[in-house]
Amino acid sequence: MTKSQNHTKTVKDYIRTIVDFPHEGIMFRDVTTLFSDPCGFRMAVDQMLHPYAGIQIDKVAGLEARGFILGGAIAHQLGAGFVPIRKKGKLPGETIEQDYKLEYGEATIELHKDAIQPGERILLVDDLLATGGTADAGIKLIHRLGGDILACSFIIDLPELGGRKLLESKGMNIDILCEFDGL
């Protein structure tokens, strides 16, 4: 495909599906193919930040790990700071933590205690919204530090898993670039 033909593609067209990964019956939506294509990556970042052009955003918070890739690029374009929300034990400074449920157990994410100041306007980003557990835990951390979450932005939604409904039930504004059926 030539560069002139790329304008007809959508973000969804750049995302590869890997069948039975990491377990049988799972359709893994792989955004590495989106990230590795300069047109696809630019398209995704531009579409994720577009609703916030001209709106004051102090910081973009990215959920580990693909949210870091998106969050850094979006924060740069918006002229905002970037805050990583990481798995437990990965941040070197003083942190607060939040447990959340996974399909197969529990996990914990952390945020530096000084990462967000009360009243700062935050955009939370990640690549995929499934059950909403990780995003909900990130929202709780940001709120505990007094941050005001303007919205949560994702490339992919898996609507059957209910994450969007969960976050909207908690008053969150949600932006999604594309949806995939199934798990």
PDB file of C-alpha atoms in Angstrom:
ATOM      1  CA  MET A   1       0.000   0.000   0.000  1.00  0.00           C
ATOM      2  CA  THR A   2       1.365   3.409  -0.882  1.00  0.00           C
ATOM      3  CA  LYS A   3       1.277   6.353   1.474  1.00  0.00           C
ATOM      4  CA  SER A   4      -1.421   7.973  -0.648  1.00  0.00           C
ATOM      5  CA  GLN A   5      -3.684   4.946  -0.060  1.00  0.00           C
ATOM      6  CA  ASN A   6      -3.256   5.084   3.754  1.00  0.00           C
ATOM      7  CA  HIS A   7      -5.833   7.880   4.060  1.00  0.00           C
ATOM      8  CA  THR A   8      -8.615   5.348   3.491  1.00  0.00           C
ATOM      9  CA  LYS A   9      -7.610   3.212   6.480  1.00  0.00           C
ATOM     10  CA  THR A  10      -9.100   3.576   9.943  1.00  0.00           C
ATOM     11  CA  VAL A  11      -7.372   2.989  13.268  1.00  0.00           C
ATOM     12  CA  LYS A  12      -9.125  -0.370  13.479  1.00  0.00           C
ATOM     13  CA  ASP A  13      -7.532  -1.457  10.193  1.00  0.00           C
ATOM     14  CA  TYR A  14      -4.061  -1.218  11.759  1.00  0.00           C
ATOM     15  CA  ILE A  15      -4.894  -3.503  14.709  1.00  0.00           C
ATOM     16  CA  ARG A  16      -3.963  -7.166  14.391  1.00  0.00           C
ATOM     17  CA  THR A  17      -6.004  -9.938  16.015  1.00  0.00           C
ATOM     18  CA  ILE A  18      -4.130 -12.932  17.399  1.00  0.00           C
ATOM     19  CA  VAL A  19      -6.365 -15.945  17.996  1.00  0.00           C
ATOM     20  CA  ASP A  20      -6.004 -18.000  21.216  1.00  0.00           C
ATOM     21  CA  PHE A  21      -3.564 -15.634  22.926  1.00  0.00           C
ATOM     22  CA  PRO A  22      -2.772 -15.650  25.818  1.00  0.00           C
ATOM     23  CA  HIS A  23      -5.294 -18.486  26.308  1.00  0.00           C
ATOM     24  CA  GLU A  24      -7.509 -20.584  24.094  1.00  0.00           C
ATOM     25  CA  GLY A  25     -10.713 -18.747  23.184  1.00  0.00           C
ATOM     26  CA  ILE A  26      -9.193 -15.259  23.522  1.00  0.00           C
ATOM     27  CA  MET A  27      -8.999 -12.926  20.528  1.00  0.00           C
ATOM     28  CA  PHE A  28      -6.031 -10.709  21.451  1.00  0.00           C
ATOM     29  CA  ARG A  29      -6.248  -7.223  19.923  1.00  0.00           C
ATOM     30  CA  ASP A  30      -2.624  -6.329  19.225  1.00  0.00           C
ATOM     31  CA  VAL A  31      -1.918  -2.605  18.937  1.00  0.00           C
ATOM     32  CA  THR A  32       1.798  -3.074  18.266  1.00  0.00           C
ATOM     33  CA  THR A  33       0.963  -3.153  14.541  1.00  0.00           C
ATOM     34  CA  LEU A  34      -0.812   0.195  14.959  1.00  0.00           C
ATOM     35  CA  PHE A  35       2.104   1.679  16.912  1.00  0.00           C
ATOM     36  CA  SER A  36       4.709   0.483  14.407  1.00  0.00           C
ATOM     37  CA  ASP A  37       3.037   2.177  11.448  1.00  0.00           C
ATOM     38  CA  PRO A  38       3.763   5.933  11.398  1.00  0.00           C
ATOM     39  CA  CYS A  39       0.426   6.773   9.734  1.00  0.00           C
ATOM     40  CA  GLY A  40      -1.558   4.524  12.057  1.00  0.00           C
ATOM     41  CA  PHE A  41       0.171   5.755  15.202  1.00  0.00           C
ATOM     42  CA  ARG A  42      -0.253   9.406  14.250  1.00  0.00           C
ATOM     43  CA  MET A  43      -3.919   8.767  13.386  1.00  0.00           C
ATOM     44  CA  ALA A  44      -4.597   7.144  16.772  1.00  0.00           C
ATOM     45  CA  VAL A  45      -2.826   9.851  18.789  1.00  0.00           C
ATOM     46  CA  ASP A  46      -4.476  12.656  16.794  1.00  0.00           C
ATOM     47  CA  GLN A  47      -7.938  11.124  17.211  1.00  0.00           C
ATOM     48  CA  MET A  48      -7.412  10.563  20.946  1.00  0.00           C
ATOM     49  CA  LEU A  49      -6.315  14.138  21.612  1.00  0.00           C
ATOM     50  CA  HIS A  50      -8.699  15.867  19.175  1.00  0.00           C
ATOM     51  CA  PRO A  51     -11.640  16.168  21.640  1.00  0.00           C
ATOM     52  CA  TYR A  52      -9.327  18.027  24.062  1.00  0.00           C
ATOM     53  CA  ALA A  53      -7.710  20.530  21.712  1.00  0.00           C
ATOM     54  CA  GLY A  54      -8.101  23.950  23.319  1.00  0.00           C
ATOM     55  CA  ILE A  55      -9.151  22.490  26.682  1.00  0.00           C
ATOM     56  CA  GLN A  56      -6.816  22.944  29.652  1.00  0.00           C
ATOM     57  CA  ILE A  57      -5.366  19.573  30.610  1.00  0.00           C
ATOM     58  CA  ASP A  58      -2.627  19.637  33.221  1.00  0.00           C
ATOM     59  CA  LYS A  59      -1.545  16.001  33.003  1.00  0.00           C
ATOM     60  CA  VAL A  60      -2.156  12.875  30.998  1.00  0.00           C
ATOM     61  CA  ALA A  61      -2.125   9.709  33.125  1.00  0.00           C
ATOM     62  CA  GLY A  62      -1.190   6.520  31.279  1.00  0.00           C
ATOM     63  CA  LEU A  63      -1.939   3.017  32.503  1.00  0.00           C
ATOM     64  CA  GLU A  64       0.906   0.504  32.274  1.00  0.00           C
ATOM     65  CA  ALA A  65       2.179  -0.324  29.770  1.00  0.00           C
ATOM     66  CA  ARG A  66       0.684   0.643  26.409  1.00  0.00           C
ATOM     67  CA  GLY A  67      -0.956   3.655  28.044  1.00  0.00           C
ATOM     68  CA  PHE A  68       2.583   5.006  28.503  1.00  0.00           C
ATOM     69  CA  ILE A  69       3.189   5.016  24.751  1.00  0.00           C
ATOM     70  CA  LEU A  70      -0.087   6.786  24.027  1.00  0.00           C
ATOM     71  CA  GLY A  71      -0.018   9.028  27.072  1.00  0.00           C
ATOM     72  CA  GLY A  72       3.442  10.399  26.389  1.00  0.00           C
ATOM     73  CA  ALA A  73       2.579  11.269  22.794  1.00  0.00           C
ATOM     74  CA  ILE A  74      -0.776  12.812  23.754  1.00  0.00           C
ATOM     75  CA  ALA A  75       0.732  14.799  26.642  1.00  0.00           C
ATOM     76  CA  HIS A  76       3.416  16.167  24.307  1.00  0.00           C
ATOM     77  CA  GLN A  77       0.840  17.302  21.749  1.00  0.00           C
ATOM     78  CA  LEU A  78      -1.379  18.892  24.416  1.00  0.00           C
ATOM     79  CA  GLY A  79       1.528  20.606  26.192  1.00  0.00           C
ATOM     80  CA  ALA A  80       0.651  18.683  29.355  1.00  0.00           C
ATOM     81  CA  GLY A  81       2.695  16.670  31.831  1.00  0.00           C
ATOM     82  CA  PHE A  82       2.678  12.872  31.818  1.00  0.00           C
ATOM     83  CA  VAL A  83       2.041  10.643  34.837  1.00  0.00           C
ATOM     84  CA  PRO A  84       2.637   6.874  34.738  1.00  0.00           C
ATOM     85  CA  ILE A  85       0.310   4.600  36.699  1.00  0.00           C
ATOM     86  CA  ARG A  86       2.395   1.475  37.224  1.00  0.00           C
ATOM     87  CA  LYS A  87       2.236  -2.058  38.525  1.00  0.00           C
ATOM     88  CA  LYS A  88       3.156  -2.400  42.189  1.00  0.00           C
ATOM     89  CA  GLY A  89       6.844  -2.115  42.956  1.00  0.00           C
ATOM     90  CA  LYS A  90       7.877  -0.258  39.778  1.00  0.00           C
ATOM     91  CA  LEU A  91       7.846   3.371  40.983  1.00  0.00           C
ATOM     92  CA  PRO A  92      10.879   4.514  43.019  1.00  0.00           C
ATOM     93  CA  GLY A  93       9.291   7.259  45.135  1.00  0.00           C
ATOM     94  CA  GLU A  94       6.598   7.310  47.792  1.00  0.00           C
ATOM     95  CA  THR A  95       3.384   5.895  46.339  1.00  0.00           C
ATOM     96  CA  ILE A  96      -0.262   5.225  46.952  1.00  0.00           C
ATOM     97  CA  GLU A  97      -1.702   1.943  45.726  1.00  0.00           C
ATOM     98  CA  GLN A  98      -5.003   0.495  44.617  1.00  0.00           C
ATOM     99  CA  ASP A  99      -5.974  -3.168  44.349  1.00  0.00           C
ATOM    100  CA  TYR A 100      -8.288  -4.374  41.604  1.00  0.00           C
ATOM    101  CA  LYS A 101      -9.708  -7.646  40.354  1.00  0.00           C
ATOM    102  CA  LEU A 102      -8.585  -9.557  37.298  1.00  0.00           C
ATOM    103  CA  GLU A 103     -10.266 -12.513  35.621  1.00  0.00           C
ATOM    104  CA  TYR A 104      -7.804 -14.799  37.419  1.00  0.00           C
ATOM    105  CA  GLY A 105      -7.047 -12.976  40.680  1.00  0.00           C
ATOM    106  CA  GLU A 106      -6.040  -9.553  41.903  1.00  0.00           C
ATOM    107  CA  ALA A 107      -3.392  -6.993  41.031  1.00  0.00           C
ATOM    108  CA  THR A 108      -2.200  -3.662  42.392  1.00  0.00           C
ATOM    109  CA  ILE A 109      -1.256  -0.431  40.650  1.00  0.00           C
ATOM    110  CA  GLU A 110       0.541   2.563  42.099  1.00  0.00           C
ATOM    111  CA  LEU A 111       0.933   6.284  41.596  1.00  0.00           C
ATOM    112  CA  HIS A 112       3.559   8.593  43.104  1.00  0.00           C
ATOM    113  CA  LYS A 113       2.049  10.617  45.967  1.00  0.00           C
ATOM    114  CA  ASP A 114       3.325  13.841  44.423  1.00  0.00           C
ATOM    115  CA  ALA A 115       2.332  13.050  40.812  1.00  0.00           C
ATOM    116  CA  ILE A 116      -0.945  14.978  40.860  1.00  0.00           C
ATOM    117  CA  GLN A 117      -1.866  18.100  42.777  1.00  0.00           C
ATOM    118  CA  PRO A 118      -5.430  18.781  43.996  1.00  0.00           C
ATOM    119  CA  GLY A 119      -7.535  20.364  41.257  1.00  0.00           C
ATOM    120  CA  GLU A 120      -5.298  19.353  38.363  1.00  0.00           C
ATOM    121  CA  ARG A 121      -7.222  18.406  35.226  1.00  0.00           C
ATOM    122  CA  ILE A 122      -6.361  14.875  34.105  1.00  0.00           C
ATOM    123  CA  LEU A 123      -6.923  12.799  30.968  1.00  0.00           C
ATOM    124  CA  LEU A 124      -6.589   9.038  31.638  1.00  0.00           C
ATOM    125  CA  VAL A 125      -5.463   6.940  28.651  1.00  0.00           C
ATOM    126  CA  ASP A 126      -4.862   3.302  27.747  1.00  0.00           C
ATOM    127  CA  ASP A 127      -5.009   1.156  24.658  1.00  0.00           C
ATOM    128  CA  LEU A 128      -7.903  -1.140  25.566  1.00  0.00           C
ATOM    129  CA  LEU A 129     -11.016  -1.064  27.744  1.00  0.00           C
ATOM    130  CA  ALA A 130     -12.210  -4.546  28.693  1.00  0.00           C
ATOM    131  CA  THR A 131     -13.752  -5.057  32.161  1.00  0.00           C
ATOM    132  CA  GLY A 132     -12.671  -1.590  33.284  1.00  0.00           C
ATOM    133  CA  GLY A 133     -10.903  -2.867  36.402  1.00  0.00           C
ATOM    134  CA  THR A 134      -7.519  -1.298  35.706  1.00  0.00           C
ATOM    135  CA  ALA A 135      -9.009   2.011  34.578  1.00  0.00           C
ATOM    136  CA  ASP A 136     -11.296   2.118  37.624  1.00  0.00           C
ATOM    137  CA  ALA A 137      -8.307   1.546  39.909  1.00  0.00           C
ATOM    138  CA  GLY A 138      -6.434   4.354  38.124  1.00  0.00           C
ATOM    139  CA  ILE A 139      -9.424   6.653  38.551  1.00  0.00           C
ATOM    140  CA  LYS A 140      -9.495   5.907  42.286  1.00  0.00           C
ATOM    141  CA  LEU A 141      -5.795   6.758  42.623  1.00  0.00           C
ATOM    142  CA  ILE A 142      -6.191  10.049  40.755  1.00  0.00           C
ATOM    143  CA  HIS A 143      -9.218  11.002  42.853  1.00  0.00           C
ATOM    144  CA  ARG A 144      -7.364  10.178  46.082  1.00  0.00           C
ATOM    145  CA  LEU A 145      -4.750  12.774  45.117  1.00  0.00           C
ATOM    146  CA  GLY A 146      -7.461  15.333  44.317  1.00  0.00           C
ATOM    147  CA  GLY A 147      -7.198  15.195  40.526  1.00  0.00           C
ATOM    148  CA  ASP A 148     -10.188  16.102  38.360  1.00  0.00           C
ATOM    149  CA  ILE A 149     -10.573  13.512  35.581  1.00  0.00           C
ATOM    150  CA  LEU A 150     -11.945  15.159  32.455  1.00  0.00           C
ATOM    151  CA  ALA A 151     -12.235  11.895  30.522  1.00  0.00           C
ATOM    152  CA  CYS A 152     -10.863   8.432  29.884  1.00  0.00           C
ATOM    153  CA  SER A 153      -9.647   7.743  26.351  1.00  0.00           C
ATOM    154  CA  PHE A 154      -9.005   4.326  24.786  1.00  0.00           C
ATOM    155  CA  ILE A 155      -8.224   3.012  21.334  1.00  0.00           C
ATOM    156  CA  ILE A 156     -10.285  -0.176  21.697  1.00  0.00           C
ATOM    157  CA  ASP A 157     -13.445  -1.103  23.569  1.00  0.00           C
ATOM    158  CA  LEU A 158     -14.572  -4.689  24.085  1.00  0.00           C
ATOM    159  CA  PRO A 159     -18.236  -3.849  24.852  1.00  0.00           C
ATOM    160  CA  GLU A 160     -19.223  -7.399  25.857  1.00  0.00           C
ATOM    161  CA  LEU A 161     -16.917  -7.145  28.894  1.00  0.00           C
ATOM    162  CA  GLY A 162     -18.742  -4.099  30.313  1.00  0.00           C
ATOM    163  CA  GLY A 163     -15.881  -1.723  31.078  1.00  0.00           C
ATOM    164  CA  ARG A 164     -17.468   1.288  29.438  1.00  0.00           C
ATOM    165  CA  LYS A 165     -20.723   0.789  31.374  1.00  0.00           C
ATOM    166  CA  LEU A 166     -18.768   0.443  34.621  1.00  0.00           C
ATOM    167  CA  LEU A 167     -16.831   3.676  34.103  1.00  0.00           C
ATOM    168  CA  GLU A 168     -19.870   5.602  32.859  1.00  0.00           C
ATOM    169  CA  SER A 169     -21.813   4.436  35.942  1.00  0.00           C
ATOM    170  CA  LYS A 170     -19.124   6.217  37.980  1.00  0.00           C
ATOM    171  CA  GLY A 171     -19.654   9.457  36.056  1.00  0.00           C
ATOM    172  CA  MET A 172     -16.692   9.181  33.698  1.00  0.00           C
ATOM    173  CA  ASN A 173     -16.702  10.603  30.165  1.00  0.00           C
ATOM    174  CA  ILE A 174     -15.375   7.902  27.836  1.00  0.00           C
ATOM    175  CA  ASP A 175     -13.824   8.304  24.372  1.00  0.00           C
ATOM    176  CA  ILE A 176     -13.244   5.201  22.237  1.00  0.00           C
ATOM    177  CA  LEU A 177     -11.738   5.004  18.734  1.00  0.00           C
ATOM    178  CA  CYS A 178     -13.043   1.533  17.780  1.00  0.00           C
ATOM    179  CA  GLU A 179     -14.815  -1.563  19.101  1.00  0.00           C
ATOM    180  CA  PHE A 180     -14.282  -5.276  18.628  1.00  0.00           C
ATOM    181  CA  ASP A 181     -16.846  -7.994  19.332  1.00  0.00           C
ATOM    182  CA  GLY A 182     -15.877 -10.964  21.490  1.00  0.00           C
ATOM    183  CA  LEU A 183     -13.298 -11.431  24.166  1.00  0.00           C
TER     184      LEU A 183
END
